mmCIF file of C-alpha atoms and ligand atoms in Angstrom:
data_model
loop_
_atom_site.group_PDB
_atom_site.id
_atom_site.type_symbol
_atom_site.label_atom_id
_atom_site.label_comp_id
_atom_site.label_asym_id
_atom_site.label_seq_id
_atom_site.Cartn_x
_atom_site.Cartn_y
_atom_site.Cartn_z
ATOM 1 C CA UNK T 1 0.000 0.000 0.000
ATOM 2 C CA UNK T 2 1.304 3.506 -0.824
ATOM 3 C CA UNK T 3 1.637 6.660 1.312
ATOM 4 C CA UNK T 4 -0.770 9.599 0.768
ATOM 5 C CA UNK T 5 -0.020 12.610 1.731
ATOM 6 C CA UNK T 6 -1.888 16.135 1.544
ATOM 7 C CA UNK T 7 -0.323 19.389 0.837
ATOM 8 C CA UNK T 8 -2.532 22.022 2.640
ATOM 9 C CA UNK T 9 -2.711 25.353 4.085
ATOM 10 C CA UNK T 10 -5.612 27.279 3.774
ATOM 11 C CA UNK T 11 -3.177 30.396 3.354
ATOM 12 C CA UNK T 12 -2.885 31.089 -0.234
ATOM 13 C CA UNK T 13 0.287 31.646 -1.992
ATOM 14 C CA UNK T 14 2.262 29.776 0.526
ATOM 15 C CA UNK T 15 4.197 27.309 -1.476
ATOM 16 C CA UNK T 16 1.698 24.334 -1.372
ATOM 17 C CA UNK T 17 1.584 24.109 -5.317
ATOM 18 C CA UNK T 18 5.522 24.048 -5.751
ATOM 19 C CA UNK T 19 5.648 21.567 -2.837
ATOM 20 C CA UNK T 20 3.847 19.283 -4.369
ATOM 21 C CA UNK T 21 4.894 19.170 -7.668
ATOM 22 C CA UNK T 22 8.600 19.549 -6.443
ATOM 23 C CA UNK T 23 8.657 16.790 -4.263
ATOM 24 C CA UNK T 24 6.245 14.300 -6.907
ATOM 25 C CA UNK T 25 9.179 14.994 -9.068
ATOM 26 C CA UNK T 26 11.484 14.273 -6.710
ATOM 27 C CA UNK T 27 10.134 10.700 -5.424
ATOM 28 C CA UNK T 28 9.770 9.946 -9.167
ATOM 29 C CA UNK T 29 12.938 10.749 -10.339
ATOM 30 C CA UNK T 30 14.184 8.244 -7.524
ATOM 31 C CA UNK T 31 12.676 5.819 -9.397
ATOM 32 C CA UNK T 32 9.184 5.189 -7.659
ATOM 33 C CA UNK T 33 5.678 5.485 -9.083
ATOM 34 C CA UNK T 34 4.084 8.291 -7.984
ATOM 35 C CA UNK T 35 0.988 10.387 -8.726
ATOM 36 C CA UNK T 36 0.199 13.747 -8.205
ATOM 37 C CA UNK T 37 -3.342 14.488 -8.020
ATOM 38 C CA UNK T 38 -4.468 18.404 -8.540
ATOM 39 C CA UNK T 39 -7.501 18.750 -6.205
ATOM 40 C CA UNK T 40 -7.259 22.861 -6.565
ATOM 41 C CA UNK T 41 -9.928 24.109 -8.957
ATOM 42 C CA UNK T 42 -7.132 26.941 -10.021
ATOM 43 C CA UNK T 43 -5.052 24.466 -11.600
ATOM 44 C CA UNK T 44 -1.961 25.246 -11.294
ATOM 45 C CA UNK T 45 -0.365 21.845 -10.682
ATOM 46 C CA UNK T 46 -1.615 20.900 -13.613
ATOM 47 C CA UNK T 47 -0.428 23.619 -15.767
ATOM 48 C CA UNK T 48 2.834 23.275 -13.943
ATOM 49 C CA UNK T 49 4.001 19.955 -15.525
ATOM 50 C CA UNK T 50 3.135 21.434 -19.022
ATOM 51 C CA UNK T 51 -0.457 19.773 -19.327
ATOM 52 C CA UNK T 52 -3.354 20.779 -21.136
ATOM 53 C CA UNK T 53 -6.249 21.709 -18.638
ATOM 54 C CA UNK T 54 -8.850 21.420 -21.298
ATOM 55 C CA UNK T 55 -9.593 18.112 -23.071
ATOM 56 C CA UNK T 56 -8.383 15.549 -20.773
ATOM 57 C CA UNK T 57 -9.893 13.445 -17.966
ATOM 58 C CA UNK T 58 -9.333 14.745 -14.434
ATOM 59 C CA UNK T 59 -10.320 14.516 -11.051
ATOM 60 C CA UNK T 60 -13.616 15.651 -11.827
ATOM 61 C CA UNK T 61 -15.238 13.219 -13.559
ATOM 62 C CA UNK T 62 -13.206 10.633 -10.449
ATOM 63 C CA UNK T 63 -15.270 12.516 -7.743
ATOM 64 C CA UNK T 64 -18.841 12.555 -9.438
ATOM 65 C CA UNK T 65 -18.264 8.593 -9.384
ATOM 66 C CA UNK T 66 -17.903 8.656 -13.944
ATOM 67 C CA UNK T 67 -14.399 8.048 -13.907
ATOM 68 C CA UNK T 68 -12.395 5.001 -11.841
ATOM 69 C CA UNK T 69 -8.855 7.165 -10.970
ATOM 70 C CA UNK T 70 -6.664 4.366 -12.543
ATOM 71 C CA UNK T 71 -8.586 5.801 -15.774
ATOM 72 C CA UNK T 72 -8.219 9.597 -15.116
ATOM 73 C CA UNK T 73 -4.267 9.538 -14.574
ATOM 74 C CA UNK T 74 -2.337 10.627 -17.326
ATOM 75 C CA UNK T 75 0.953 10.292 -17.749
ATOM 76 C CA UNK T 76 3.423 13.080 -17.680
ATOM 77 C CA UNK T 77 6.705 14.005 -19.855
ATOM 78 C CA UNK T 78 8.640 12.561 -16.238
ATOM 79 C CA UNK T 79 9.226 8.840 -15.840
ATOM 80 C CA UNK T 80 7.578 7.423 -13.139
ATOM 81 C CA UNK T 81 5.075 10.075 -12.583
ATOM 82 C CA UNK T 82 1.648 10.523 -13.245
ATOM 83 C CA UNK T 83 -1.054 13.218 -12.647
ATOM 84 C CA UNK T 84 -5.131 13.239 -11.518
ATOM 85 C CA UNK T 85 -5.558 16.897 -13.103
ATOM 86 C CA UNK T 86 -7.520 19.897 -12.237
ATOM 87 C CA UNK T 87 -9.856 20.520 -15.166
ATOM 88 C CA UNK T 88 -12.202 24.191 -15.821
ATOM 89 C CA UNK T 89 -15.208 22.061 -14.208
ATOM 90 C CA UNK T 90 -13.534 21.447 -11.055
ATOM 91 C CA UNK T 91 -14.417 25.003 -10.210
ATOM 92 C CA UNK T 92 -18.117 23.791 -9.498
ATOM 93 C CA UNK T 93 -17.116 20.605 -7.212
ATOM 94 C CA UNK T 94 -17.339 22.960 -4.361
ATOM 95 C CA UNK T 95 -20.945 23.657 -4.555
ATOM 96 C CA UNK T 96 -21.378 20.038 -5.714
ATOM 97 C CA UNK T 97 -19.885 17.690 -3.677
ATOM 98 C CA UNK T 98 -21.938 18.392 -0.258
ATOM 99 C CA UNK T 99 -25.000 17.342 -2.295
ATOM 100 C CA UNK T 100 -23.127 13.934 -3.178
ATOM 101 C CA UNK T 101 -23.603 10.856 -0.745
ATOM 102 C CA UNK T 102 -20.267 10.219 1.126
ATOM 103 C CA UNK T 103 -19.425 13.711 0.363
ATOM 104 C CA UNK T 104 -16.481 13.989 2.799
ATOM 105 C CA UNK T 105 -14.974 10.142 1.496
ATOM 106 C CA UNK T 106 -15.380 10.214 -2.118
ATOM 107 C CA UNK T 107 -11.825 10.746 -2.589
ATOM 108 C CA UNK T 108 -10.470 8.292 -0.240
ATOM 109 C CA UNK T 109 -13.228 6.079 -1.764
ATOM 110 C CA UNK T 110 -11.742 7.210 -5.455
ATOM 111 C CA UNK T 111 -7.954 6.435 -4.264
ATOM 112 C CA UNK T 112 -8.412 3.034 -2.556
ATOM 113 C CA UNK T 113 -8.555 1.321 -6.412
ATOM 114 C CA UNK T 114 -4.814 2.511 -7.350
ATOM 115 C CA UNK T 115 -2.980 3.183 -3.825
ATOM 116 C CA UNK T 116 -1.541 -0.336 -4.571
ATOM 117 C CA UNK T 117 -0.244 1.382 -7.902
ATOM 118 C CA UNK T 118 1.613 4.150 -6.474
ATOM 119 C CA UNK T 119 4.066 3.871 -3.690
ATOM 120 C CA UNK T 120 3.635 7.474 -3.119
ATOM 121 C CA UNK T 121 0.755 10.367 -3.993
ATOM 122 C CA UNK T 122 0.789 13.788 -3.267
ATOM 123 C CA UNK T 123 -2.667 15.697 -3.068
ATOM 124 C CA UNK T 124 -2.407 19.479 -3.729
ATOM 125 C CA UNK T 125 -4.791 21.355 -1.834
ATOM 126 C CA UNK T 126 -6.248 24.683 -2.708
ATOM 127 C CA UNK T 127 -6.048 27.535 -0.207
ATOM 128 C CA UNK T 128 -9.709 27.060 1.627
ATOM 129 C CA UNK T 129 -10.826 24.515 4.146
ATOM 130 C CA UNK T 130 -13.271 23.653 1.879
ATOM 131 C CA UNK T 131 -15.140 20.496 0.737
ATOM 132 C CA UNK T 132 -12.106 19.762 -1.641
ATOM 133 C CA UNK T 133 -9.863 20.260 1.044
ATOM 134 C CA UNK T 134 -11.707 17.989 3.028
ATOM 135 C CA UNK T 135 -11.549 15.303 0.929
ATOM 136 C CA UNK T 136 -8.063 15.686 0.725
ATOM 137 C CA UNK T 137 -7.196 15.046 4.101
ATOM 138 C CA UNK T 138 -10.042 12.417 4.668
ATOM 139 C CA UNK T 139 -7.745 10.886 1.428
ATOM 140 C CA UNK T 140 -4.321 11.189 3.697
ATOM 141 C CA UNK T 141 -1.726 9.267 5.723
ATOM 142 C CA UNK T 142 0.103 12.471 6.563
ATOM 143 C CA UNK T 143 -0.089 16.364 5.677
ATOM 144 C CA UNK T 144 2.796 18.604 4.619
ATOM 145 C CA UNK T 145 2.301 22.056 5.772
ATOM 146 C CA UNK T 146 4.172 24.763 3.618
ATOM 147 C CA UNK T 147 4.446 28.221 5.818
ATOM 148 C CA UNK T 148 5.702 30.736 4.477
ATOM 149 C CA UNK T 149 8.762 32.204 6.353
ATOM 150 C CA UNK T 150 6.942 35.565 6.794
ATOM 151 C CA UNK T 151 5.654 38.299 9.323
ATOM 152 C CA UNK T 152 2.469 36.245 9.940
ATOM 153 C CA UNK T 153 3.747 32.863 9.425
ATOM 154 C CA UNK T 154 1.681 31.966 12.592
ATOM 155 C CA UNK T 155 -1.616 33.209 11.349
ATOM 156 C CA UNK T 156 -4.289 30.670 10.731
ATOM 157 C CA UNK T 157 -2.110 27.883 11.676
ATOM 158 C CA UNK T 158 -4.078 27.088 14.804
ATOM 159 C CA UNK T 159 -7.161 27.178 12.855
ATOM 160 C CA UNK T 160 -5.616 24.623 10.242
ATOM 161 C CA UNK T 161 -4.376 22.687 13.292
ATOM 162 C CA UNK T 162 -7.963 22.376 14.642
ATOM 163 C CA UNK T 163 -9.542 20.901 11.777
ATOM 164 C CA UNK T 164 -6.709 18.818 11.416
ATOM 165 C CA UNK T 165 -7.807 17.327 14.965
ATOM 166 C CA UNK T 166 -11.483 17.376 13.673
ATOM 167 C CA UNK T 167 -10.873 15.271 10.644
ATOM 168 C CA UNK T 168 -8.830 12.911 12.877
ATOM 169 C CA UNK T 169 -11.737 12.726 15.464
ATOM 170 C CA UNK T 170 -14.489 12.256 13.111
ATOM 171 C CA UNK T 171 -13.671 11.239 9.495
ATOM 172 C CA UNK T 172 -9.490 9.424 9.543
ATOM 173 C CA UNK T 173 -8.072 8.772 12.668
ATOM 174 C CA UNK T 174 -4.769 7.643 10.962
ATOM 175 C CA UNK T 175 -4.050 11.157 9.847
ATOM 176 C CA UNK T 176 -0.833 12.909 11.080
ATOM 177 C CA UNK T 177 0.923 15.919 10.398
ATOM 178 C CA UNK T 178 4.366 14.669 8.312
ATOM 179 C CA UNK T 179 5.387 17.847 9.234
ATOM 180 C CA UNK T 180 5.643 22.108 8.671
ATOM 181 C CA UNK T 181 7.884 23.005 6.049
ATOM 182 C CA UNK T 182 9.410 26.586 6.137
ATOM 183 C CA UNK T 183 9.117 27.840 2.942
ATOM 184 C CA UNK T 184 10.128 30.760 0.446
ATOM 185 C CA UNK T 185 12.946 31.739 2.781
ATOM 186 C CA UNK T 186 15.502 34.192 3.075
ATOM 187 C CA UNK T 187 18.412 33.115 5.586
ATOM 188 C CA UNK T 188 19.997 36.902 5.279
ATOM 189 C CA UNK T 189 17.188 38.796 6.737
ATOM 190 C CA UNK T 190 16.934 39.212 10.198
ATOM 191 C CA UNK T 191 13.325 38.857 9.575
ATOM 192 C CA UNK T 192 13.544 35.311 8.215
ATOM 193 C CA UNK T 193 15.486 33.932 10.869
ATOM 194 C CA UNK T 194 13.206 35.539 13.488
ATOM 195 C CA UNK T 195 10.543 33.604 12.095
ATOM 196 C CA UNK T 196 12.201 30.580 11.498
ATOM 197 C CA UNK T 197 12.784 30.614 14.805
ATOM 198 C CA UNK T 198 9.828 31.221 16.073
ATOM 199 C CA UNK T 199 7.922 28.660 14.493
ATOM 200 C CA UNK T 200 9.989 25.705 15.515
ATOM 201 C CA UNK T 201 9.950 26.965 19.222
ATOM 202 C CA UNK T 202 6.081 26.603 18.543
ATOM 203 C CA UNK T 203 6.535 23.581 17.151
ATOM 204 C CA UNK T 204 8.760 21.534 18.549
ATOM 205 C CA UNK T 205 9.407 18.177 16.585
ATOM 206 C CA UNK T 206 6.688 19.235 13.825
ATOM 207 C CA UNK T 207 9.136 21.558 11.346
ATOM 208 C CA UNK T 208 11.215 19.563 9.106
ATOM 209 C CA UNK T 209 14.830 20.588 9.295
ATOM 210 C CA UNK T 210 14.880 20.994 5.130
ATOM 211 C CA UNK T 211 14.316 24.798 4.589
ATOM 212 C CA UNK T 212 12.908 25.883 1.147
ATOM 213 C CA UNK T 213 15.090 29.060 -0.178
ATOM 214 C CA UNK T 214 13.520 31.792 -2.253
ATOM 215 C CA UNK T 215 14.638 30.802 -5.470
ATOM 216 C CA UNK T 216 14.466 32.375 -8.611
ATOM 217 C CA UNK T 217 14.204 28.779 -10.915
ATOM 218 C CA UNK T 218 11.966 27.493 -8.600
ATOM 219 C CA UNK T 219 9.027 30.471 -9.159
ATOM 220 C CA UNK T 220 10.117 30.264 -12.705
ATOM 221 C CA UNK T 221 10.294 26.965 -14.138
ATOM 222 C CA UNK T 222 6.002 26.439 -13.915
ATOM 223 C CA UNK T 223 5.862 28.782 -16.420
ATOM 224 C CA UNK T 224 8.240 26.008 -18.513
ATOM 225 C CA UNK T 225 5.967 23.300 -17.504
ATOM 226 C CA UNK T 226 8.181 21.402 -15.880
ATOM 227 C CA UNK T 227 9.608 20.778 -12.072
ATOM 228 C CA UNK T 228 12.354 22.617 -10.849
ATOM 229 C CA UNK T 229 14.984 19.667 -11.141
ATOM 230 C CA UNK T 230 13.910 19.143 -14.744
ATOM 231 C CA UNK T 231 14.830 23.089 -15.657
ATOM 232 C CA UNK T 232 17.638 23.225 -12.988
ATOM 233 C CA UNK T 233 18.797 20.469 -11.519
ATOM 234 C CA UNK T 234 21.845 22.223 -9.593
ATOM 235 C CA UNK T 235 20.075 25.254 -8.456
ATOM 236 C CA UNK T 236 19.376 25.627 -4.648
ATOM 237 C CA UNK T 237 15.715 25.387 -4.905
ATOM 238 C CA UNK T 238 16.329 21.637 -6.921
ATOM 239 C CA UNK T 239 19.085 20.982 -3.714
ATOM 240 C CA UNK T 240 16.164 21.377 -0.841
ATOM 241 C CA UNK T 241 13.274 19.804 -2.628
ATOM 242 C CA UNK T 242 15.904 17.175 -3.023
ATOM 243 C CA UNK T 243 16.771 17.192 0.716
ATOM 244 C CA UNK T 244 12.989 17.548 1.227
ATOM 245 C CA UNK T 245 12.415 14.324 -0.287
ATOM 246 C CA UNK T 246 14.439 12.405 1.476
ATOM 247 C CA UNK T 247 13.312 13.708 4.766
ATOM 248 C CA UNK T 248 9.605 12.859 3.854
ATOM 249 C CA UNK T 249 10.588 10.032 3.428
ATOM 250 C CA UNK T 250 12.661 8.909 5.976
ATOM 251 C CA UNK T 251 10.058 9.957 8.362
ATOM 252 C CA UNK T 252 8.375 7.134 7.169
HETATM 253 N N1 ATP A 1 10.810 28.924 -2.781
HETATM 254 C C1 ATP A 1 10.316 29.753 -3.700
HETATM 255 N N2 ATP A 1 11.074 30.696 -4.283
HETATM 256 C C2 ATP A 1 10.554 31.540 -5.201
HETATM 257 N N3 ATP A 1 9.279 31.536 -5.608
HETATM 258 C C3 ATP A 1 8.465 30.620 -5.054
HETATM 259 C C4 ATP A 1 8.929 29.673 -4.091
HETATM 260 N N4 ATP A 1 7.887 28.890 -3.725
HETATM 261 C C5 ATP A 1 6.833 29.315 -4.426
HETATM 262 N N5 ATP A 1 7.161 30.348 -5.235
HETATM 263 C C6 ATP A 1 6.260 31.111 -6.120
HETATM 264 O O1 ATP A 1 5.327 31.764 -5.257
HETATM 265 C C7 ATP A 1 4.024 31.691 -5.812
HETATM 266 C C8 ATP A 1 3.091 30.915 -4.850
HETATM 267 O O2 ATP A 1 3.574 29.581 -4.734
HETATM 268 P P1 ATP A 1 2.572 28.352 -4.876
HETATM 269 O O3 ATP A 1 1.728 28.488 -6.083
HETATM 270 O O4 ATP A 1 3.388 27.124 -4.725
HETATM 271 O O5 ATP A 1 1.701 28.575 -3.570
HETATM 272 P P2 ATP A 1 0.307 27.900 -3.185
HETATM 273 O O6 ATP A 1 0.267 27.803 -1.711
HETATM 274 O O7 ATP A 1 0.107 26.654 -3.970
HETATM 275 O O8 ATP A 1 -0.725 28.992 -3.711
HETATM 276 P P3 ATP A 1 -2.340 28.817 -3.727
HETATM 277 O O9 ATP A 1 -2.761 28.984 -2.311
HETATM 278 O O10 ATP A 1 -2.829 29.919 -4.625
HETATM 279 O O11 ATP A 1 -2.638 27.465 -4.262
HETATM 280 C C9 ATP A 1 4.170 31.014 -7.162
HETATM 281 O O12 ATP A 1 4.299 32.007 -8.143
HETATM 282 C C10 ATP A 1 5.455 30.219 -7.018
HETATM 283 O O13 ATP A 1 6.105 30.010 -8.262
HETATM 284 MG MG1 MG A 2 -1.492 26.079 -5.178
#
């Protein structure tokens, strides 16, 4: 059976997106099978490994019950990897889904045919605690959180921690936080080591050690359609999704 894990933070713009993709391409290039499944209506997983939103089969059609998943994954340009994508209809899931039976499980339901397939898959999240969201971590072994090493790092992290509890309590009592992951940092400013600081006093034990730079190939190679270790394999944002990795991992 393969490890899930979520990538969520209801805090938009926080680095979920490039954690995700980053560290699918990572566990891929390593020589697993691993899929990344886009459960944000905006898409931009998707887009971010170069493939067509329109067209395709996604997760859409997987969580109105059309579509087994094992028939919805496509295959990207990177061995070993394959993608669940975020198509335009997505967008109306939100208002959909409650109305479904088993609206909270339908993903987990979706998964259970091709965890055997995968030894890892990574779930994007968009930034709401919404019914997508949901599903995502009913869907999870473990959930990344990417904070972004900023002035209010700490904001809304309590909240995100609560429903984490909530979804353990009521929906997937095997859920567990893999761990916080500092992101988008800058290890010259005072400011960024303040925070950096400050959220591993909060959180002892929860922040992984790996530290994401700010990197310039890293916020530019989506816009190639490809991972950063596919546009720049030596750069330092390719180094600590590299060091990431490993660390997920090795957590077990
Ligand atoms: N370490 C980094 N260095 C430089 N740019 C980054 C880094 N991480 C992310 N970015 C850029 O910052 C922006 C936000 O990142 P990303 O899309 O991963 O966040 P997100 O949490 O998925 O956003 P959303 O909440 O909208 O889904 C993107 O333009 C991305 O390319
Ligand atoms: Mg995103």
């Amino acid at each position: 059976m393969g490890t899930v894990y979520a990538i969520a933070n209801q805090k938009g713009g926080v680095g979920k997106t490039t954690t995700a993709v980053n560290v699918a391409a990572c566990i891929a290039a390593a020589g697993y099978e691993t899929l990344l499944v886009d459960v944000d209506p905006q898409g931009n997983a998707t887009t971010g490994l170069g493939i067509e939103r329109n067209g395709g089969p996604g997760l859409y059609g997987v969580l109105g019950g059309d579509l087994p998943a094992q028939e919805a994954a496509r295959p990207t340009a990177i061995e070993h990897l394959s993608l669940l994508a975020s198509t335009p209809d997505l967008a109306g899931a939100t208002m959909e889904l409650p109305r479904l039976p088993g609206s909270e499980t339908r993903l987990r339901d979706a998964l259970s045919g091709v965890r055997d397939r995968y030894a890892f898959t990574l779930l994007d999240c968009p930034p709401s605690l919404g019914p997508l969201t949901v599903n995502a971590l009913v869907a999870a072994d473990r959930v990344i959180v990417p904070v972004q090493t900023e002035y209010f790092a700490l904001e809304g992290l309590a909240g995100l921690l609560d429903t984490l509890s909530l979804i353990q309590r009521e929906l997937n009592p095997r859920l567990t936080v893999a761990g916080m992951l500092l992101t988008m940092h800058d290890q010259r400013t005072k400011l960024g080591q303040d925070v950096e600081r400050e959220v591993r006093e909060h959180f002892p034990q929860l922040v992984f050690d790996t530290v994401i730079p700010r990197n310039i190939r890293l916020g530019e190679a989506p816009s190639f359609g490809r991972p950063v270790i596919h546009h720049d394999p030596h750069c330092a944002g390719s180094e600590a999704y590299f060091a990431l990795a490993k660390e997920v991992a090795s957590r077990g």
